[in-house]
Coordinates of C-alpha atoms in Angstrom, one line a residue:
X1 CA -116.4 -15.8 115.0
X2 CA -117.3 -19.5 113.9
X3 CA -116.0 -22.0 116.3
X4 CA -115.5 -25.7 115.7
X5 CA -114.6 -28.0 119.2
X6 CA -114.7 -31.9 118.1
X7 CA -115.1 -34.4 120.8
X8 CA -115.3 -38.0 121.6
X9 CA -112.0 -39.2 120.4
X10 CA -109.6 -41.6 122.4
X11 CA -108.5 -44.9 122.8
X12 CA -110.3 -48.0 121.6
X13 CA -110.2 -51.6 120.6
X14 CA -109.7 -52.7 116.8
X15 CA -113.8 -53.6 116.4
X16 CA -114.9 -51.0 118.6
X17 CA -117.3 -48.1 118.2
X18 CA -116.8 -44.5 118.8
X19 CA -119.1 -41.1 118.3
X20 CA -117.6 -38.5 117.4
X21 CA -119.0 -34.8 118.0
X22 CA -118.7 -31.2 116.2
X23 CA -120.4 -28.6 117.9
X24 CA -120.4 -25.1 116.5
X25 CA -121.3 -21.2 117.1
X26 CA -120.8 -18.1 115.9
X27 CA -122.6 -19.4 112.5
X28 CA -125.7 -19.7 111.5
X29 CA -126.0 -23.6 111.0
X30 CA -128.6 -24.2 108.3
X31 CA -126.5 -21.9 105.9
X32 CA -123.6 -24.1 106.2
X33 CA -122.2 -27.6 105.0
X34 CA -120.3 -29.3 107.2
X35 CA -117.7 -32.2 107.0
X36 CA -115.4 -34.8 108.4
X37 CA -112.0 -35.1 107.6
X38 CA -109.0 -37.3 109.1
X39 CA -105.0 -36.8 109.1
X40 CA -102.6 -39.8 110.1
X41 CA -99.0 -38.7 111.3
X42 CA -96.8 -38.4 107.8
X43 CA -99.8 -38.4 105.6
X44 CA -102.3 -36.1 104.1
X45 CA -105.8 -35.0 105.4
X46 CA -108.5 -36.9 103.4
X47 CA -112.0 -36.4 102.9
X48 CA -114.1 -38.8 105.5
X49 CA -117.9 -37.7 105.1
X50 CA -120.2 -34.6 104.9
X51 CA -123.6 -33.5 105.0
X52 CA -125.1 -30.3 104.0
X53 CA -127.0 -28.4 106.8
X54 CA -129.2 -27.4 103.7
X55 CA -128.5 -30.1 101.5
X56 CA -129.9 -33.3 100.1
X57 CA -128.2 -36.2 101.5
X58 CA -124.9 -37.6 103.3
X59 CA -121.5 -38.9 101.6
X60 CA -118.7 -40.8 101.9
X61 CA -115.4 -41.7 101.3
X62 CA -115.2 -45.3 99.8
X63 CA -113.3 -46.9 102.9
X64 CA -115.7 -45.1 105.3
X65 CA -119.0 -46.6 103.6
X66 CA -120.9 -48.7 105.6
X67 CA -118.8 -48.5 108.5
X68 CA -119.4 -44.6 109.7
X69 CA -122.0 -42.3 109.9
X70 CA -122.5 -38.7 109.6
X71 CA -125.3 -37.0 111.1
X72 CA -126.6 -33.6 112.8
X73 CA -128.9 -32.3 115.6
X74 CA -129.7 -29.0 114.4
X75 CA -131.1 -27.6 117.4
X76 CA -127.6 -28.2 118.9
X77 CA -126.0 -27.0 116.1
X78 CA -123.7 -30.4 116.2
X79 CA -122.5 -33.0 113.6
X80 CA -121.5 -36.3 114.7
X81 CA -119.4 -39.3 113.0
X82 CA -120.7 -42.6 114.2
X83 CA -117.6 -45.2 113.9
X84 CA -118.1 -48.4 114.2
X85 CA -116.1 -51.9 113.3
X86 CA -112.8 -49.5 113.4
X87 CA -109.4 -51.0 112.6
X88 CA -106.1 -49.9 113.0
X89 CA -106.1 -47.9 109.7
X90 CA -108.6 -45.5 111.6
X91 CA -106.1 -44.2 113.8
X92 CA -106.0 -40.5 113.1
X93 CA -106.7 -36.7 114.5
X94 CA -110.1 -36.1 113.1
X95 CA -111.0 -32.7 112.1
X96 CA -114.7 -31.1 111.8
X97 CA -114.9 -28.6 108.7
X98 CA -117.0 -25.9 108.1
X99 CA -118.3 -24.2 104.4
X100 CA -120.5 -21.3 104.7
X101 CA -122.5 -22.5 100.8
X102 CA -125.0 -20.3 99.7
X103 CA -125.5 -22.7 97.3
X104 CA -127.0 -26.6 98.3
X105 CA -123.8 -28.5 97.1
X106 CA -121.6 -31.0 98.8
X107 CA -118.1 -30.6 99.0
X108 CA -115.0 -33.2 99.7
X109 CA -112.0 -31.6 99.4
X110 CA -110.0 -29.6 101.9
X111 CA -109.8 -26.7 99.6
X112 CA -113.6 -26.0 99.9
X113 CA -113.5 -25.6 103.6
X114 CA -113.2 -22.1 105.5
X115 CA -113.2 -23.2 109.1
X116 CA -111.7 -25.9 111.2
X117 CA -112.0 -27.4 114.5
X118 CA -108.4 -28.2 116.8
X119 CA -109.4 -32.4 115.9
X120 CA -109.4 -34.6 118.2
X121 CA -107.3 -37.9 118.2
X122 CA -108.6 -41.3 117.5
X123 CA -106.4 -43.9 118.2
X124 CA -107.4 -47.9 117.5
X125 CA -105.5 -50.8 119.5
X126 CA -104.6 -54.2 117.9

């Protein structure tokens, strides 16, 4: 069965960097898209970033641009989520998402998602 296990989350200062990590199994990697999302306490889970194992480039949500990163290592069948200059507003459990897409599209809602890692908790410190 597909597995998601994020990693990397904890405690850091507002400014700081963090990395966050997404490995999978029990998929075949290049066949699906894959995505970042975030949930603060009371509020909804939004759309961070994603890349397409098999697709054609990386995306963002507007407060995330230029700030974080979304990449992959394909041999480890990981994605990643490179934070940096985080603020207080980035306090969240960040999730890892999964779309099995035969087709080479990008997708940004929660909706379009089949599978989804426990999240791991980023919390940022005034």
């Amino acid at each position: 069965q597909v597995q998601l296990v994020e990693s990397g989350g904890g405690l850091v200062q507002a400014g700081g960097s963090l990395r966050l990590s997404c490995a999978a199994s029990g998929l075949t990697f290049s066949m699906y898209a894959m995505g970042w999302f975030r949930q603060a306490p009371g509020k909804e889970r939004e759309f961070v970033a994603t890349f397409n194992w098999r697709g054609t480039g990386t995306y963002y949500a507007d407060s995330m641009k230029g700030r974080f990163t979304i990449s992959r290592d394909n041999a480890k069948n990981t994605v990643y989520l490179q934070m940096k200059n985080l603020n207080t507003e980035d306090t969240a459990v960040y999730y890892c998402a999964a779309r099995l897409t035969p087709a080479w599209e990008t997708y940004r809602t929660v909706e379009e998602y089949d599978y989804w890692g426990q999240g791991t908790q980023v919390t940022v410190s005034s």
